Amino acid sequence: MPKLIKITPFEDQKPGTSGLRKKTRVFMQPHYLEAFVQAIFHAIGGAAGKTFVIGGDGRFYNDRAVQIILRLAAAQGARGAIVGQGGILSTPAASHLIRLNETDGGIILSASHNPGGEDEDFGIKFNMPNGGPAPEAVTEAMFAATKTMTQYTTMDAPDIDLRAIGSTQLGGMTVQIVDPVADYANLMESLFDFPAMRTRFAAGFTMRFDAMCAVTGPYAREILENRLGAAPGTVTHGTPLPDFGGMHPDPNPTWAHELMTEMMGDAAPDFGAASDGDGDRNMVLGAGAYVSPSDSLAVLAANAHLAPGYAKGIAGVARSMPTSAAADRVAHAMGIACYETPTGWKFFGNLLDAGRVTLCGEESFGTGSDHVREKDGLWAVLLWLNILAVRKQSVAEILLDHWHRYGRNYYSRHDFEAIETDKADAMIATLRARLAALPGTKVDGLMIVAADDFAYTDPVDGSASQKQGVRIIFDDGSRIVYRLSGTGTEGATLRVYLERYQPGPDGLQRDPQEALAPIIHAAHQIAQIHAHTGRSQPNVIT
Ligand code: G1P
Ligand code: ZN
């Protein structure tokens, strides 16, 4: 029997770059999760008669949250729910299930790369029937609904056994518990040359995949070790744990330091990779070689045709504005379209749906294609493996070859985390106020030719997004971008993105921090980072 629960509206349920993220204990407050799920249903015109995919990255509270969502959906007349066994689904696997089963969308529980646990982070987001994150108009409708949400509808029912694969009823709703890995692994097998990759592993090719105790462990084991024959033990930290074993599952050189150390050491495997909490991010490494995410997108765009799923070529490439222009150079050389979008995967959805682009990427270790509507960590790793199997070169050789052909976009992102919010806001406001006066002035001898706040009009549906990052552009094409993170749960995080182009053939193998030193210095000067925030050094550099 449906049961109406009266509540006082929550005022802090504004979705950010990727859904609603808060401390886990915030979500554990009575009615908090329920109120947001009710707002989701409100924003999509109700749950009645609909089918949803439901799952998450297995972090603390994932299992409880799945049960709560199932009860709300059933009480409100949903027709069906497809749930990953144990409540587990990687974000790209959830996107695939939504598309494969043509459902009315999905609810994904994750705070991505943020640490998990009772004292860490939790999150929830809604994906549309195309498998992609809800666009801004929908997330705004959710936020508006939360502000006046005075009741929700649920039901009294015992928990479902999430471990039992098969169908069961919850009220009038059919709950189907599915293997979280199988359909996704089949999709990967349809895109890539598994026989060629198997041959390469059989010939002694070595790899390390660090799943960081997060969701990709079972996916990577099935695909890399079982289907491709990589040596047992190729996948490390392969069991998903509610607190990610205390790891910070963010695949970058800072947080995946164990993998970094191995790949930069004497006995490094041929190829290394890591993924994040919910499996949509990737970091790619070769023996002694680090591939920046912006370069990875460019290399994948230039070589995608080597994989069967992309043999016909790619329609176009899209990258988020702060991502380096390395992919633009490839697109230009190939004569295909290249789009620059605001930060966040939701902005790629329309371009993918319209067939304007095939590959997308962000500097924040996100790469993907039109096979799903999310970025996809293992997909990127497999495309790299496919390219390596065909070209029979090392990662370092492929990178160097790429830079020789296209030049190198030296790139780095400096993050200043946990700044007081009002100080960060004041810094950005001061910067914005000065933008008009900056062009034509010099900083540290560098001439500024343009300064603006990135605005975007979606070429497919015409929707407009303002204030998506402050850009400072110099006369040699070098660039600084400033933005505040939209995914944090504590204070503010300032992200400073730095880029400089080196045409080659010389100077292609410098340390990026050294190659970017003048730009870094100018970035501090222009925004007066220390004066505003008290910080003179970033705490994460990628
Ligand atoms: C960060 C990344 C962004 C990515 C998002 C979700 O958002 O910078 O590229 O899409 O996480 O994974 P931010 O914290 O910068 O708003
Ligand atoms: Zn993620």
XYZ file of C-alpha atoms and ligand atoms in Angstrom:
559
model
C 0.000 0.000 0.000
C 1.381 3.433 -0.919
C 2.124 5.568 2.103
C 2.351 9.372 2.096
C 5.110 10.861 4.273
C 5.026 14.550 5.189
C 8.382 16.359 5.309
C 9.933 19.808 5.577
C 11.645 20.670 2.267
C 15.461 20.491 2.154
C 17.117 23.628 0.889
C 20.492 22.252 -0.145
C 19.617 19.731 -2.850
C 21.101 21.531 -5.835
C 22.669 19.115 -8.340
C 26.223 20.028 -9.395
C 28.432 19.049 -12.354
C 27.302 15.449 -11.983
C 24.196 14.981 -9.830
C 23.695 15.639 -6.129
C 26.766 14.963 -3.974
C 26.963 15.348 -0.233
C 28.594 13.803 2.777
C 27.171 10.305 3.276
C 25.746 11.291 6.666
C 23.773 14.084 4.992
C 22.142 11.474 2.746
C 21.505 9.254 5.775
C 19.308 11.878 7.471
C 15.660 10.831 7.619
C 13.818 11.629 4.347
C 16.839 13.246 2.631
C 17.368 10.686 -0.126
C 13.628 10.107 -0.439
C 12.983 13.822 -0.983
C 15.515 13.980 -3.815
C 14.217 10.817 -5.481
C 10.711 12.306 -5.276
C 12.084 15.444 -6.964
C 13.611 13.301 -9.731
C 10.262 11.636 -10.365
C 8.570 15.034 -10.304
C 11.031 16.444 -12.867
C 10.434 13.585 -15.306
C 6.649 13.606 -15.086
C 6.224 10.830 -12.538
C 7.331 7.211 -12.237
C 4.028 5.532 -13.125
C 4.306 2.899 -15.831
C 8.042 3.463 -16.226
C 11.075 1.206 -15.994
C 14.366 2.325 -14.510
C 17.887 0.958 -14.253
C 19.144 1.259 -10.679
C 22.645 0.679 -9.345
C 25.751 2.283 -7.987
C 29.457 1.984 -7.337
C 29.081 -0.040 -4.140
C 30.187 2.655 -1.741
C 28.803 2.836 1.813
C 24.998 3.335 1.807
C 24.686 2.087 -1.815
C 22.715 -1.004 -0.759
C 20.402 0.897 1.575
C 19.797 3.597 -1.010
C 18.816 1.017 -3.666
C 16.146 -0.404 -1.338
C 14.766 3.078 -0.587
C 14.577 3.976 -4.291
C 12.902 0.672 -5.167
C 10.187 1.291 -2.564
C 9.493 4.826 -3.828
C 9.379 3.664 -7.446
C 7.077 0.715 -6.663
C 4.763 2.840 -4.509
C 4.443 5.354 -7.331
C 3.424 2.808 -9.924
C 6.695 2.144 -11.748
C 6.419 -0.893 -14.012
C 9.922 -2.273 -13.621
C 13.395 -1.886 -12.221
C 16.583 -3.437 -13.581
C 19.105 -3.629 -10.762
C 22.739 -4.744 -10.857
C 23.388 -7.738 -8.578
C 24.250 -6.493 -5.097
C 23.075 -3.039 -6.185
C 26.299 -2.700 -8.195
C 26.609 -1.084 -11.622
C 29.458 0.961 -13.019
C 28.260 4.260 -14.478
C 29.024 3.237 -18.104
C 27.409 -0.184 -17.560
C 24.285 1.557 -16.214
C 24.232 3.818 -19.264
C 24.485 0.750 -21.495
C 21.658 -1.085 -19.689
C 19.365 1.931 -20.060
C 19.991 1.930 -23.821
C 19.969 -1.839 -24.306
C 16.639 -2.273 -22.509
C 15.175 1.000 -23.773
C 14.168 2.005 -20.260
C 12.823 5.371 -19.151
C 16.159 6.248 -17.589
C 18.200 5.222 -14.607
C 19.229 6.256 -11.137
C 22.958 5.950 -10.450
C 24.375 6.070 -6.937
C 27.909 7.372 -6.872
C 30.131 10.239 -5.872
C 32.518 9.148 -8.630
C 36.146 9.601 -7.579
C 35.362 11.073 -4.157
C 36.283 8.784 -1.240
C 33.510 6.559 0.121
C 32.437 5.578 3.643
C 30.156 6.735 6.410
C 32.269 9.859 6.903
C 33.028 10.413 3.240
C 30.896 11.142 0.181
C 27.768 9.813 -1.447
C 25.832 10.904 -4.521
C 22.867 10.282 -6.780
C 22.096 11.233 -10.341
C 19.447 10.581 -12.944
C 20.240 9.473 -16.482
C 17.819 9.993 -19.340
C 16.383 7.349 -21.706
C 19.355 8.000 -24.045
C 21.624 6.739 -21.229
C 23.186 10.147 -20.556
C 23.146 12.435 -17.511
C 20.080 14.649 -17.182
C 20.636 17.982 -18.946
C 20.604 21.263 -17.037
C 16.916 21.981 -17.689
C 16.023 18.695 -15.961
C 18.452 19.084 -13.041
C 17.097 22.610 -12.526
C 13.561 21.227 -12.451
C 14.702 18.723 -9.803
C 16.224 21.482 -7.693
C 13.078 23.600 -8.015
C 10.979 20.622 -6.928
C 13.123 19.964 -3.835
C 12.457 23.477 -2.556
C 8.739 22.857 -2.237
C 8.817 19.117 -1.563
C 6.548 18.631 1.448
C 5.718 14.964 0.938
C 6.747 11.777 -0.788
C 5.128 8.440 -1.486
C 6.673 5.157 -0.434
C 5.448 1.794 0.854
C 6.083 -0.641 3.665
C 7.853 -3.687 2.275
C 10.740 -5.905 3.311
C 14.108 -5.459 1.573
C 14.611 -7.251 -1.729
C 17.446 -9.821 -1.835
C 19.804 -7.964 -4.158
C 22.136 -10.971 -4.513
C 19.581 -13.265 -6.178
C 19.778 -12.958 -9.975
C 16.287 -13.157 -11.497
C 12.894 -11.490 -11.243
C 10.850 -10.662 -8.175
C 7.836 -8.443 -7.407
C 7.730 -5.378 -5.202
C 4.086 -4.341 -5.062
C 3.107 -4.069 -8.713
C 6.689 -3.499 -9.901
C 8.888 -6.204 -11.391
C 12.448 -6.058 -10.084
C 14.982 -7.788 -12.294
C 18.363 -8.443 -10.685
C 21.004 -8.788 -13.418
C 24.689 -9.681 -13.687
C 26.289 -6.211 -13.690
C 29.176 -7.241 -15.953
C 27.916 -9.531 -18.747
C 26.091 -7.094 -21.049
C 28.816 -4.502 -20.702
C 31.568 -7.027 -21.460
C 29.641 -8.153 -24.559
C 29.402 -4.550 -25.724
C 33.179 -4.167 -25.379
C 33.716 -7.396 -27.302
C 31.547 -6.023 -30.130
C 33.691 -2.875 -30.449
C 37.242 -4.161 -30.159
C 39.479 -6.751 -31.777
C 39.559 -9.223 -28.897
C 41.407 -11.921 -30.913
C 44.274 -9.492 -31.723
C 44.485 -8.423 -28.084
C 44.397 -12.044 -26.903
C 47.247 -12.898 -29.256
C 49.273 -10.016 -27.836
C 48.709 -11.111 -24.217
C 49.560 -14.703 -25.177
C 52.836 -13.423 -26.649
C 53.854 -12.004 -23.260
C 52.395 -8.474 -23.263
C 52.084 -7.393 -19.634
C 49.627 -5.067 -17.977
C 48.564 -3.739 -14.596
C 45.030 -2.441 -13.998
C 44.427 -0.763 -10.636
C 40.708 -0.901 -9.819
C 41.351 1.020 -6.583
C 38.919 -1.181 -4.565
C 36.093 0.416 -6.509
C 33.499 -0.752 -8.994
C 35.649 -1.728 -12.003
C 37.333 -4.725 -10.348
C 34.774 -7.339 -11.507
C 34.513 -5.742 -14.967
C 38.284 -5.627 -15.474
C 38.787 -9.198 -14.225
C 36.144 -10.561 -16.583
C 37.343 -8.629 -19.624
C 41.120 -8.510 -19.164
C 41.866 -11.743 -17.344
C 38.998 -14.034 -18.412
C 38.198 -12.900 -21.947
C 41.564 -11.509 -23.088
C 43.824 -13.903 -21.209
C 45.896 -11.330 -19.333
C 47.858 -12.995 -16.538
C 45.965 -13.549 -13.261
C 46.872 -10.675 -10.970
C 46.834 -8.155 -13.826
C 43.928 -6.513 -11.974
C 44.914 -5.200 -8.548
C 42.628 -3.910 -5.761
C 39.926 -5.760 -7.682
C 37.284 -6.254 -4.982
C 34.842 -3.344 -4.565
C 34.684 -2.276 -0.905
C 32.213 0.137 0.764
C 35.061 2.440 1.793
C 37.259 1.623 -1.240
C 39.717 0.150 1.241
C 40.499 3.693 2.351
C 41.784 4.508 -1.148
C 40.880 7.735 -2.902
C 39.632 6.185 -6.148
C 40.682 8.993 -8.453
C 42.894 7.724 -11.275
C 45.562 10.386 -11.464
C 49.286 10.448 -10.659
C 48.628 11.742 -7.134
C 46.030 9.219 -5.989
C 47.061 6.211 -8.090
C 50.610 6.513 -6.783
C 51.113 2.781 -6.301
C 50.480 2.183 -10.012
C 52.562 5.241 -10.949
C 55.538 3.951 -8.966
C 55.336 0.546 -10.637
C 54.968 1.999 -14.141
C 57.883 4.390 -13.704
C 60.102 1.666 -12.174
C 62.623 -0.733 -13.717
C 60.287 -3.747 -13.872
C 57.311 -1.861 -15.316
C 54.688 -3.815 -17.280
C 54.090 -2.759 -20.898
C 50.812 -1.024 -20.111
C 49.152 0.365 -16.995
C 45.729 1.807 -16.276
C 43.431 2.772 -13.434
C 39.784 3.680 -13.096
C 37.735 5.602 -10.548
C 35.001 4.882 -8.002
C 32.187 4.390 -10.525
C 34.270 3.275 -13.517
C 33.860 6.204 -15.860
C 37.359 7.691 -15.545
C 40.664 6.307 -16.762
C 44.364 6.960 -16.477
C 46.623 5.402 -19.097
C 50.333 4.698 -18.670
C 53.098 2.930 -20.545
C 56.387 1.670 -19.162
C 57.993 4.953 -18.100
C 55.302 6.986 -19.871
C 52.356 9.019 -18.578
C 49.592 9.912 -21.045
C 47.803 13.128 -20.129
C 44.029 12.776 -20.618
C 44.005 15.546 -23.218
C 46.716 13.741 -25.195
C 44.891 10.451 -24.749
C 41.787 11.872 -26.446
C 43.925 13.126 -29.332
C 45.763 9.812 -29.770
C 42.491 7.862 -29.617
C 40.903 10.162 -32.204
C 43.861 9.713 -34.548
C 43.880 5.901 -34.167
C 40.291 4.863 -33.446
C 39.876 3.442 -36.963
C 42.247 0.628 -35.948
C 39.450 -0.841 -33.783
C 36.632 -2.694 -35.593
C 33.875 -0.632 -33.933
C 35.330 2.568 -35.405
C 36.764 1.190 -38.651
C 34.474 3.422 -40.711
C 36.078 6.494 -39.134
C 34.758 8.979 -36.608
C 32.202 11.702 -37.279
C 33.735 14.326 -35.030
C 35.348 14.988 -31.661
C 34.133 17.005 -28.685
C 36.121 18.158 -25.691
C 35.299 20.235 -22.636
C 36.593 23.800 -22.839
C 39.369 23.373 -20.216
C 40.684 20.268 -22.043
C 43.733 20.996 -24.220
C 43.381 21.635 -27.930
C 45.453 18.551 -28.843
C 42.334 16.802 -30.181
C 41.442 19.878 -32.262
C 44.674 19.431 -34.209
C 43.802 15.838 -35.028
C 40.241 16.762 -36.013
C 41.541 19.544 -38.222
C 44.026 17.218 -39.952
C 41.293 14.621 -40.472
C 38.822 17.205 -41.739
C 36.197 16.328 -39.125
C 34.200 18.529 -36.747
C 35.510 19.519 -33.333
C 33.287 20.933 -30.570
C 34.201 22.773 -27.377
C 31.639 22.324 -24.583
C 31.334 23.332 -20.918
C 32.722 20.984 -18.256
C 30.592 17.910 -17.545
C 29.569 14.908 -19.623
C 25.956 16.068 -19.913
C 26.997 18.584 -22.571
C 28.156 15.824 -24.938
C 24.783 14.039 -25.021
C 23.109 16.087 -27.735
C 26.180 15.994 -29.991
C 26.380 12.204 -29.631
C 22.638 11.704 -30.162
C 22.736 13.872 -33.288
C 25.648 11.853 -34.690
C 27.834 14.953 -34.866
C 30.628 13.402 -32.798
C 31.860 9.886 -32.095
C 34.553 10.550 -29.466
C 34.440 12.889 -26.469
C 36.870 13.708 -23.721
C 37.695 15.815 -20.711
C 41.025 16.685 -19.142
C 39.721 15.184 -15.897
C 40.557 11.616 -16.988
C 37.318 11.137 -18.892
C 37.091 9.657 -22.386
C 34.220 7.997 -24.193
C 32.329 7.464 -27.407
C 28.838 7.052 -28.797
C 28.635 3.434 -27.536
C 27.092 4.786 -24.295
C 26.247 8.284 -23.042
C 28.787 8.445 -20.216
C 32.528 8.562 -20.172
C 33.895 5.056 -19.909
C 37.138 4.100 -18.195
C 37.507 0.502 -19.357
C 36.420 1.411 -22.879
C 39.338 3.874 -23.127
C 41.740 1.264 -21.763
C 40.513 -1.293 -24.306
C 40.771 1.137 -27.218
C 44.374 1.815 -26.189
C 45.026 -1.947 -25.932
C 43.508 -2.451 -29.390
C 45.711 0.298 -30.850
C 48.802 -1.141 -29.142
C 47.977 -4.610 -30.479
C 47.700 -3.311 -34.047
C 50.598 -0.844 -34.067
C 52.907 -3.103 -32.047
C 54.654 -0.056 -30.599
C 55.045 1.009 -26.989
C 52.908 3.740 -25.410
C 55.971 6.025 -25.302
C 56.644 5.487 -29.013
C 53.050 6.186 -29.966
C 53.027 9.400 -27.907
C 56.279 10.686 -29.365
C 55.147 9.869 -32.868
C 51.908 11.773 -32.196
C 53.725 14.887 -30.962
C 56.063 14.825 -33.957
C 53.090 14.800 -36.253
C 50.829 17.323 -34.507
C 53.052 19.208 -32.054
C 52.544 18.981 -28.292
C 50.024 20.857 -26.174
C 51.835 21.012 -22.844
C 49.110 20.857 -20.258
C 48.519 20.733 -16.530
C 45.720 21.340 -14.030
C 46.447 22.797 -10.603
C 43.800 22.256 -7.925
C 43.516 24.303 -4.752
C 41.150 22.264 -2.597
C 39.048 23.137 0.456
C 39.301 26.913 0.105
C 36.725 28.904 2.033
C 33.788 29.357 -0.325
C 33.406 33.113 0.119
C 37.118 33.674 -0.570
C 36.993 31.586 -3.732
C 33.837 33.369 -4.884
C 35.411 36.767 -4.206
C 38.502 35.821 -6.220
C 36.451 34.768 -9.238
C 34.218 37.854 -8.944
C 37.260 40.151 -8.919
C 38.676 38.338 -11.921
C 35.405 38.581 -13.822
C 35.193 42.289 -13.143
C 38.665 42.786 -14.651
C 38.181 40.673 -17.792
C 37.275 43.523 -20.151
C 40.420 45.440 -19.193
C 42.881 42.579 -19.642
C 43.307 42.222 -23.433
C 46.249 44.298 -24.627
C 48.015 44.167 -21.253
C 51.131 42.191 -20.407
C 51.731 39.924 -17.424
C 55.303 38.771 -16.825
C 56.059 39.841 -20.397
C 53.228 37.680 -21.773
C 50.718 39.556 -23.940
C 47.029 38.858 -23.248
C 44.964 38.918 -26.443
C 41.595 37.732 -25.118
C 39.840 37.256 -21.781
C 36.282 36.072 -21.287
C 33.892 33.912 -19.340
C 33.064 30.853 -21.445
C 29.463 30.694 -22.634
C 28.016 27.888 -24.719
C 25.027 27.534 -26.957
C 24.197 23.919 -27.702
C 24.238 23.586 -31.506
C 21.524 20.912 -31.406
C 18.830 22.316 -29.112
C 19.952 25.922 -28.762
C 20.101 25.832 -24.942
C 22.561 28.330 -23.493
C 24.943 28.011 -20.524
C 26.782 30.987 -19.058
C 29.767 31.451 -16.736
C 31.445 28.160 -17.531
C 35.016 29.225 -16.772
C 37.230 32.284 -17.078
C 39.669 32.116 -20.010
C 42.822 34.162 -20.472
C 44.482 33.721 -23.864
C 47.969 34.923 -24.776
C 49.351 35.954 -28.152
C 51.252 32.671 -28.664
C 48.041 30.685 -28.111
C 48.934 29.755 -24.527
C 45.962 29.718 -22.196
C 44.892 29.870 -18.572
C 41.409 28.795 -17.445
C 39.983 29.312 -13.958
C 36.884 27.541 -12.642
C 35.414 26.486 -9.347
C 34.584 22.815 -9.006
C 30.934 21.794 -9.110
C 31.440 18.354 -7.571
C 33.029 19.047 -4.184
C 31.275 18.536 -0.877
C 33.426 20.723 1.381
C 34.319 24.389 0.803
C 35.417 25.341 -2.709
C 38.003 23.902 -5.062
C 39.727 26.259 -7.469
C 40.895 24.608 -10.675
C 43.519 26.370 -12.767
C 44.107 24.858 -16.207
C 47.354 25.685 -18.001
C 48.284 25.084 -21.626
C 51.095 25.957 -24.034
C 51.632 24.684 -27.568
C 55.031 23.457 -28.749
C 55.130 22.841 -32.519
C 58.245 20.615 -32.553
C 60.340 18.917 -33.797
C 62.414 20.138 -30.812
C 61.354 20.615 -27.217
C 58.734 17.867 -27.263
C 59.944 15.905 -24.259
C 60.141 18.444 -21.458
C 58.618 18.145 -18.019
C 55.191 19.836 -18.378
C 55.567 21.810 -15.119
C 58.843 23.227 -16.380
C 57.522 23.919 -19.878
C 54.527 25.698 -18.335
C 56.423 27.603 -15.630
C 55.894 31.107 -17.114
C 52.170 30.462 -17.587
C 51.849 29.115 -14.039
C 53.514 32.231 -12.690
C 51.227 34.473 -14.734
C 48.180 32.529 -13.506
C 49.032 33.368 -9.894
C 49.644 37.024 -10.766
C 46.465 37.555 -12.765
C 44.060 36.048 -10.243
C 46.036 37.059 -7.141
C 45.512 33.555 -5.832
C 47.617 33.991 -2.711
C 46.117 37.335 -1.724
C 42.593 35.952 -2.019
C 42.988 32.428 -0.687
C 46.211 32.374 1.298
C 47.466 29.543 -0.943
C 50.653 29.791 -2.931
C 50.770 26.135 -4.028
C 48.130 23.777 -5.388
C 47.562 20.568 -3.450
C 46.871 18.365 -6.468
C 48.666 18.670 -9.792
C 47.584 16.568 -12.752
C 34.887 17.279 -12.315
C 35.673 17.374 -13.594
C 34.745 17.330 -14.787
C 33.896 16.068 -14.717
C 33.206 15.976 -13.371
C 32.455 14.667 -13.201
O 33.989 18.361 -12.221
O 36.464 18.543 -13.627
O 35.491 17.374 -15.968
O 32.949 16.049 -15.741
O 34.159 16.085 -12.316
O 33.302 13.569 -13.256
P 34.291 19.688 -11.363
O 34.630 19.248 -9.957
O 35.493 20.335 -12.000
O 33.059 20.522 -11.470
Zn 33.446 8.804 -12.031
